[in-house]
Coordinates of C-alpha atoms and ligand atoms in Angstrom, one line a residue:
M1 CA -12.9 -16.7 26.6
R2 CA -9.8 -14.6 26.4
T3 CA -9.2 -12.4 29.4
T4 CA -6.2 -10.3 28.4
P5 CA -5.8 -7.8 25.6
R6 CA -4.7 -9.1 22.2
C7 CA -2.4 -6.2 21.5
A8 CA 1.2 -7.4 21.8
G9 CA 4.6 -5.6 21.7
R10 CA 5.3 -1.9 22.4
P11 CA 2.5 0.6 22.7
V12 CA 1.4 2.3 19.5
Y13 CA -1.0 5.2 18.8
I14 CA -2.9 7.0 16.0
R15 CA -0.6 10.0 15.4
S16 CA -2.7 11.7 12.7
L17 CA -5.8 11.4 10.7
A18 CA -7.1 12.8 7.4
T19 CA -10.0 12.1 5.1
Y20 CA -11.0 12.9 1.5
V21 CA -14.3 12.7 -0.3
P22 CA -14.8 13.6 -4.0
P23 CA -16.5 17.0 -4.5
R24 CA -19.6 15.7 -6.5
V25 CA -22.7 15.2 -4.3
L26 CA -25.5 12.9 -5.0
T27 CA -28.6 13.8 -3.0
N28 CA -31.7 11.9 -2.2
R29 CA -33.5 14.3 -4.5
D30 CA -31.2 13.3 -7.3
L31 CA -31.9 9.6 -6.6
E32 CA -35.7 10.3 -6.7
K33 CA -35.1 11.1 -10.4
M34 CA -33.2 7.8 -11.0
V35 CA -35.3 5.1 -9.1
D36 CA -38.7 4.8 -7.4
T37 CA -37.7 6.3 -4.1
T38 CA -38.3 9.3 -1.9
D39 CA -36.1 11.6 0.2
E40 CA -38.4 10.9 3.1
W41 CA -38.0 7.0 2.8
I42 CA -34.2 7.2 2.5
L43 CA -33.9 9.6 5.4
Q44 CA -36.3 7.7 7.7
R45 CA -35.0 4.2 7.0
T46 CA -31.3 5.0 6.7
G47 CA -30.5 8.5 8.0
I48 CA -28.8 9.4 4.7
R49 CA -29.4 12.7 3.0
E50 CA -26.6 12.8 0.5
R51 CA -23.4 11.1 -0.5
H52 CA -20.2 12.0 -2.5
I53 CA -19.6 10.2 -5.8
V54 CA -16.4 10.3 -7.9
D55 CA -16.3 11.5 -11.5
P56 CA -15.5 8.9 -14.2
G57 CA -11.8 7.9 -14.2
V58 CA -11.3 8.6 -10.5
A59 CA -10.4 5.4 -8.6
T60 CA -10.0 4.2 -5.0
S61 CA -6.2 4.9 -5.1
D62 CA -6.8 8.5 -6.0
L63 CA -9.0 9.1 -2.9
A64 CA -6.6 7.0 -0.8
K65 CA -3.7 9.2 -2.1
E66 CA -5.3 12.4 -1.0
A67 CA -6.2 11.1 2.5
G68 CA -2.8 9.4 2.9
L69 CA -0.6 12.3 1.9
E70 CA -2.5 14.6 4.2
A71 CA -2.3 12.2 7.1
I72 CA 1.5 11.9 6.6
R73 CA 1.8 15.7 6.5
R74 CA -0.3 16.1 9.7
A75 CA 2.0 13.5 11.4
G76 CA 4.9 15.7 10.6
L77 CA 6.4 13.0 8.5
T78 CA 7.3 12.5 4.8
P79 CA 6.2 9.6 2.6
D80 CA 9.7 8.2 2.9
D81 CA 9.2 7.7 6.7
I82 CA 6.4 5.2 6.0
G83 CA 7.4 1.5 6.5
V84 CA 4.2 -0.2 5.5
I85 CA 0.9 0.8 3.8
V86 CA -2.2 -1.2 4.6
V87 CA -5.3 -0.4 2.4
G88 CA -8.7 -1.6 3.4
T89 CA -11.0 -1.7 0.4
V90 CA -13.6 -3.7 -1.4
T91 CA -13.3 -1.6 -4.6
P92 CA -9.6 -1.9 -5.6
D93 CA -8.7 0.0 -8.7
M94 CA -8.1 -3.5 -10.3
M95 CA -8.1 -7.1 -9.2
F96 CA -4.3 -6.7 -9.2
P97 CA -1.9 -5.0 -8.6
S98 CA -3.1 -4.2 -5.1
T99 CA -4.3 -0.7 -4.3
A100 CA -1.5 -0.5 -1.7
C101 CA 1.0 -0.7 -4.6
L102 CA -0.7 2.0 -6.5
V103 CA -0.9 4.3 -3.5
Q104 CA 2.8 3.6 -2.6
H105 CA 3.7 4.8 -6.1
K106 CA 1.3 7.8 -6.2
I107 CA 2.5 9.2 -2.8
G108 CA 6.2 8.4 -3.4
A109 CA 6.6 6.2 -0.3
H110 CA 9.9 4.8 -1.5
H111 CA 10.7 2.7 1.6
A112 CA 7.3 1.1 2.1
W113 CA 5.9 -2.3 1.4
G114 CA 2.2 -2.9 1.7
F115 CA -0.9 -4.9 1.0
D116 CA -4.7 -4.7 0.7
V117 CA -7.2 -6.0 3.3
S118 CA -10.5 -7.3 2.0
A119 CA -13.0 -7.1 4.8
A120 CA -15.7 -4.9 3.3
C121 CA -17.2 -2.6 6.0
S122 CA -14.8 -3.9 8.6
A123 CA -11.8 -3.1 6.5
F124 CA -10.7 -0.1 8.5
T125 CA -10.7 -1.9 11.8
Y126 CA -8.9 -4.9 10.3
A127 CA -6.3 -2.7 8.5
L128 CA -5.8 -0.7 11.7
T129 CA -5.1 -3.9 13.6
A130 CA -2.8 -5.3 10.9
G131 CA -0.8 -2.0 10.5
S132 CA -0.6 -1.2 14.1
Q133 CA 0.6 -4.6 15.1
L134 CA 3.5 -4.4 12.6
V135 CA 4.6 -1.2 14.4
A136 CA 3.9 -2.7 17.8
A137 CA 6.1 -5.7 16.9
G138 CA 9.0 -3.3 16.1
C139 CA 9.0 -4.2 12.4
H140 CA 8.3 -0.6 11.4
E141 CA 8.3 2.8 13.0
H142 CA 5.3 4.2 11.0
A143 CA 2.4 2.5 9.3
L144 CA 0.0 4.3 6.9
V145 CA -3.5 2.7 7.4
I146 CA -6.1 3.7 4.8
G147 CA -9.8 2.8 4.4
A148 CA -11.0 3.8 0.9
D149 CA -13.8 2.8 -1.4
V150 CA -15.4 3.9 -4.6
M151 CA -18.7 2.1 -3.9
S152 CA -20.3 3.9 -6.9
S153 CA -18.2 1.6 -9.1
I154 CA -20.1 -1.5 -7.9
I155 CA -23.5 -0.1 -7.3
D156 CA -26.5 -0.7 -9.5
Y157 CA -28.2 2.6 -9.9
T158 CA -31.4 0.9 -11.1
D159 CA -31.7 -1.0 -7.8
R160 CA -33.4 1.2 -5.2
S161 CA -32.7 -1.2 -2.4
T162 CA -28.9 -0.7 -2.6
C163 CA -28.2 2.5 -4.6
V164 CA -29.5 4.8 -1.9
L165 CA -27.1 3.4 0.7
F166 CA -23.6 3.9 -0.5
G167 CA -21.1 6.7 -1.2
D168 CA -17.4 7.2 -2.0
G169 CA -14.6 8.3 0.3
A170 CA -11.3 7.7 2.0
G171 CA -9.7 8.1 5.4
A172 CA -6.1 7.5 6.5
V173 CA -4.2 7.4 9.8
V174 CA -0.5 7.2 10.6
V175 CA 0.3 4.7 13.4
S176 CA 3.5 5.2 15.3
A177 CA 5.2 3.9 18.5
A178 CA 3.8 5.7 21.5
A179 CA 6.0 7.2 24.3
A180 CA 5.8 5.4 27.7
G181 CA 2.6 6.4 29.5
E182 CA 1.1 8.2 26.5
P183 CA -2.3 7.2 25.1
S184 CA -2.2 4.2 22.8
I185 CA -4.2 1.5 21.2
I186 CA -5.4 -0.9 23.9
D187 CA -7.0 -3.9 22.4
F188 CA -8.7 -5.4 19.4
E189 CA -11.2 -8.1 18.7
H190 CA -12.2 -9.5 15.3
E191 CA -14.4 -12.3 13.9
I192 CA -15.4 -13.7 10.5
D193 CA -18.5 -15.8 9.7
G194 CA -18.4 -17.0 6.1
S195 CA -21.9 -18.5 6.3
G196 CA -23.1 -14.9 5.8
G197 CA -21.4 -14.6 2.4
P198 CA -24.6 -14.8 0.3
A199 CA -26.3 -12.1 2.3
L200 CA -24.0 -9.4 0.9
C201 CA -21.7 -9.9 -2.1
M202 CA -20.8 -9.0 -5.6
P203 CA -21.5 -12.3 -7.3
A204 CA -19.4 -12.0 -10.5
G205 CA -16.0 -10.8 -11.6
G206 CA -13.9 -13.2 -9.5
S207 CA -12.7 -16.7 -10.2
L208 CA -16.0 -18.3 -9.5
R209 CA -17.9 -16.3 -12.2
P210 CA -15.3 -14.6 -14.4
P211 CA -16.8 -11.6 -16.4
S212 CA -18.8 -12.8 -19.4
R213 CA -21.7 -11.5 -21.5
E214 CA -24.0 -13.4 -19.3
T215 CA -22.7 -12.0 -16.0
V216 CA -22.9 -8.5 -17.4
E217 CA -26.5 -9.0 -18.7
Q218 CA -27.6 -10.4 -15.4
R219 CA -26.0 -7.4 -13.6
M220 CA -23.9 -9.6 -11.4
H221 CA -21.0 -7.1 -11.1
Y222 CA -23.0 -5.1 -8.6
V223 CA -23.6 -5.3 -4.9
K224 CA -26.4 -7.7 -4.0
Q225 CA -27.8 -7.8 -0.5
D226 CA -30.5 -9.2 1.7
G227 CA -30.9 -6.0 3.7
Q228 CA -32.9 -7.3 6.6
T229 CA -30.5 -10.2 7.3
V230 CA -27.5 -7.8 7.2
F231 CA -29.4 -5.3 9.4
K232 CA -30.2 -7.9 12.1
F233 CA -26.7 -9.3 12.1
A234 CA -25.1 -5.9 12.3
V235 CA -27.1 -4.8 15.3
R236 CA -26.5 -8.1 17.2
K237 CA -22.8 -8.4 16.4
T238 CA -22.0 -4.7 17.0
E239 CA -23.4 -5.1 20.5
E240 CA -21.7 -8.5 21.0
I241 CA -18.2 -7.5 20.0
A242 CA -18.4 -4.2 21.8
R243 CA -19.5 -5.9 25.0
R244 CA -16.8 -8.5 24.8
I245 CA -13.9 -6.0 24.3
M246 CA -15.2 -3.7 27.0
E247 CA -15.7 -6.6 29.5
R248 CA -12.2 -7.9 28.8
N249 CA -10.7 -4.5 29.6
R250 CA -13.1 -3.8 32.5
I251 CA -14.6 -0.8 30.8
K252 CA -18.2 0.3 31.3
P253 CA -20.2 2.2 28.6
E254 CA -20.0 5.3 30.7
D255 CA -16.2 5.2 30.6
L256 CA -16.2 5.7 26.8
A257 CA -15.8 9.3 25.5
L258 CA -16.8 8.2 22.0
F259 CA -18.5 5.2 20.3
V260 CA -17.6 5.1 16.6
S261 CA -19.5 2.5 14.8
H262 CA -19.3 1.8 11.0
Q263 CA -22.0 3.9 9.4
A264 CA -24.3 1.6 7.5
N265 CA -27.6 2.8 8.8
R266 CA -28.5 5.3 11.5
R267 CA -31.0 2.8 13.0
I268 CA -28.3 0.0 13.2
I269 CA -26.0 2.4 15.2
Q270 CA -28.7 3.7 17.5
A271 CA -30.1 0.2 18.2
A272 CA -26.6 -1.2 19.0
A273 CA -25.7 1.8 21.2
E274 CA -29.0 1.5 23.1
K275 CA -28.5 -2.2 23.7
L276 CA -25.0 -1.5 25.0
G277 CA -26.2 1.3 27.2
V278 CA -23.9 3.9 25.5
D279 CA -25.3 7.4 25.9
Q280 CA -26.5 8.6 22.5
G281 CA -24.5 11.8 23.1
K282 CA -21.3 9.7 22.9
V283 CA -22.3 8.2 19.5
I284 CA -21.0 9.7 16.3
I285 CA -23.4 9.6 13.4
N286 CA -22.5 11.4 10.2
I287 CA -24.1 9.0 7.7
E288 CA -26.4 11.9 6.7
R289 CA -23.7 13.5 4.7
F290 CA -21.7 10.6 3.4
G291 CA -23.9 7.4 3.2
N292 CA -22.1 4.1 3.7
T293 CA -18.5 4.6 2.4
T294 CA -17.6 1.1 3.5
A295 CA -13.9 1.2 4.5
A296 CA -13.9 4.9 5.0
T297 CA -16.8 5.4 7.4
I298 CA -14.9 5.2 10.7
P299 CA -12.1 7.6 9.8
L300 CA -14.7 10.0 8.3
A301 CA -16.6 9.8 11.7
L302 CA -13.5 10.3 13.7
N303 CA -12.6 13.3 11.5
D304 CA -16.0 14.9 12.2
A305 CA -15.6 14.2 16.0
I306 CA -12.3 16.0 15.9
N307 CA -13.7 19.0 14.0
E308 CA -16.7 19.2 16.4
G309 CA -14.4 19.2 19.4
R310 CA -15.7 15.9 20.6
L311 CA -12.4 14.0 20.6
K312 CA -9.3 15.0 22.5
K313 CA -6.0 13.5 23.6
G314 CA -6.5 10.7 26.1
D315 CA -10.2 10.1 25.3
L316 CA -11.3 6.4 25.5
V317 CA -12.7 5.5 22.1
L318 CA -14.4 2.3 20.9
L319 CA -14.5 1.5 17.1
C320 CA -16.9 -1.2 15.9
S321 CA -17.7 -2.6 12.5
V322 CA -19.8 -5.2 10.8
G323 CA -19.5 -5.9 7.1
A324 CA -19.9 -8.4 4.2
G325 CA -18.3 -11.8 4.8
F326 CA -19.6 -11.5 7.5
T327 CA -16.7 -9.6 9.1
V328 CA -16.9 -8.1 12.6
G329 CA -14.3 -5.9 14.2
S330 CA -13.6 -3.7 17.2
V331 CA -10.6 -1.6 18.3
L332 CA -10.4 0.0 21.8
L333 CA -8.0 2.9 22.1
R334 CA -7.0 6.1 23.9
W335 CA -6.9 8.9 21.4
G336 CA -3.3 9.9 20.8
Y337 CA -3.2 13.6 20.0
Ligands
LIG401 N1 -37.1 3.6 -1.6 C1 -38.4 3.3 -1.4 N2 -38.8 2.0 -1.0 C2 -37.8 1.1 -0.8 C3 -36.5 1.4 -1.1 C4 -36.2 2.7 -1.5 N3 -34.9 3.1 -1.7 N4 -35.8 0.3 -0.9 C5 -36.6 -0.7 -0.5 N5 -37.9 -0.2 -0.5 C6 -39.2 -0.8 -0.1 C7 -39.1 -2.3 -0.3 O1 -39.3 -2.7 -1.6 C8 -40.2 -2.8 0.6 O2 -41.4 -2.6 0.0 P1 -42.6 -3.7 0.2 O3 -42.9 -3.6 1.7 O4 -43.7 -3.2 -0.7 O5 -42.0 -5.0 -0.2 C9 -40.1 -1.7 1.8 O6 -39.4 -0.6 1.2 C10 -39.4 -2.2 3.0 O7 -38.2 -2.8 2.6 P2 -37.2 -3.4 3.7 O8 -36.1 -4.1 2.9 O9 -38.0 -4.3 4.6 O10 -36.8 -2.1 4.4 P3 -35.8 -2.0 5.6 O11 -36.5 -1.2 6.7 O12 -35.2 -3.3 6.0 O13 -34.7 -1.1 5.1 C11 -32.4 -1.2 4.3 C12 -33.9 -1.5 4.0 C13 -32.3 0.2 4.5 C14 -31.6 -1.8 3.2 C15 -32.1 -1.9 5.7 O14 -32.4 -3.3 5.6 C16 -30.6 -1.9 5.9 O15 -30.0 -0.8 6.2 N6 -29.9 -3.0 6.0 C17 -28.5 -3.0 6.3 C18 -27.8 -3.2 5.0 C19 -26.6 -2.4 4.9 O16 -26.4 -1.3 5.4 N7 -25.6 -2.9 4.2 C20 -24.5 -2.2 3.8 C21 -23.2 -2.8 4.0 S1 -23.1 -4.0 5.3 C22 -22.9 -3.2 6.6 O17 -22.4 -2.2 6.5 C23 -23.4 -3.7 7.9

């Protein structure tokens, strides 16, 4: 097993963060009128009370633009300072062009190139690693890393087992080179396990099953999942990847100021934190207000931590994610501002 951090090159840090959710709220009570469910069941089994949903015509790049522009402003930069844009999303506006291209145009980042990262609920940790390593390598001074999803565009609102779980949202960070001795991103660890593909996927719309009357009639353009398999995998792998990155960096759970897990289900986060021995007071859970926004959950959680005064410069933070694929990710960092 690797014993040294994977981060290479010069130190880099998260210089700013911003988030955006669409104004419209879909509550558990609203869902009670749409499918055979109850507010009590959803809250008890998932921790979700409400989620934000876009209006028709609003796409992932629109949410990404709002979060991205504000993150750039908070970094004290302009869009022209951005060298690379990495967008984590499983709901791109279209199959192509990439959402990164659409965002680049919408925010006017005239000197940036960029690309999308498809890693479902791990997309933010993957995009953060990709973007930050391009800055660490000296290829760019500033990367704009975005996690954004319009999950409502691929959710079947007649399927109670999935429609209660997801929401729409976006989060963005600017990653820049850190001054010597200043807080920085410390390490990352990622895994994929393609054997888990069938447990969580959108079966049609790609090259395997191009859209057809049959795929539409069979509702194959929506999220399908085996909830219990995903649940068990998420608890096991969140613990495993967190333990591995902490051991490699000789960090104990009590050293962490904040444990920020992907927000898929309150019970997944609490079970993983308990197995790890992370004090529940150091765990951020905000799924109640947003549901699972896929690539946006981690920046949305970090944003709440900042607003609640639970995150300050120099704090040791562990980000963890598990998502469709399966994808697994973790990033260990000292908070940079
Ligand atoms: N309202 C009421 N009853 C429901 C609902 C609902 N919305 N959904 C399912 N049920 C019923 C089921 O039909 C079942 O009824 P039965 O016992 O009569 O058959 C019963 O509730 C229990 O169903 P389970 O699937 O066993 O419920 P579970 O406790 O596993 O919770 C859940 C389901 C919430 C989906 C859970 O498995 C889960 O969170 N899994 C993780 C999946 C996930 O979050 N994926 C998102 C992306 S991947 C990621 O981020 C890790």
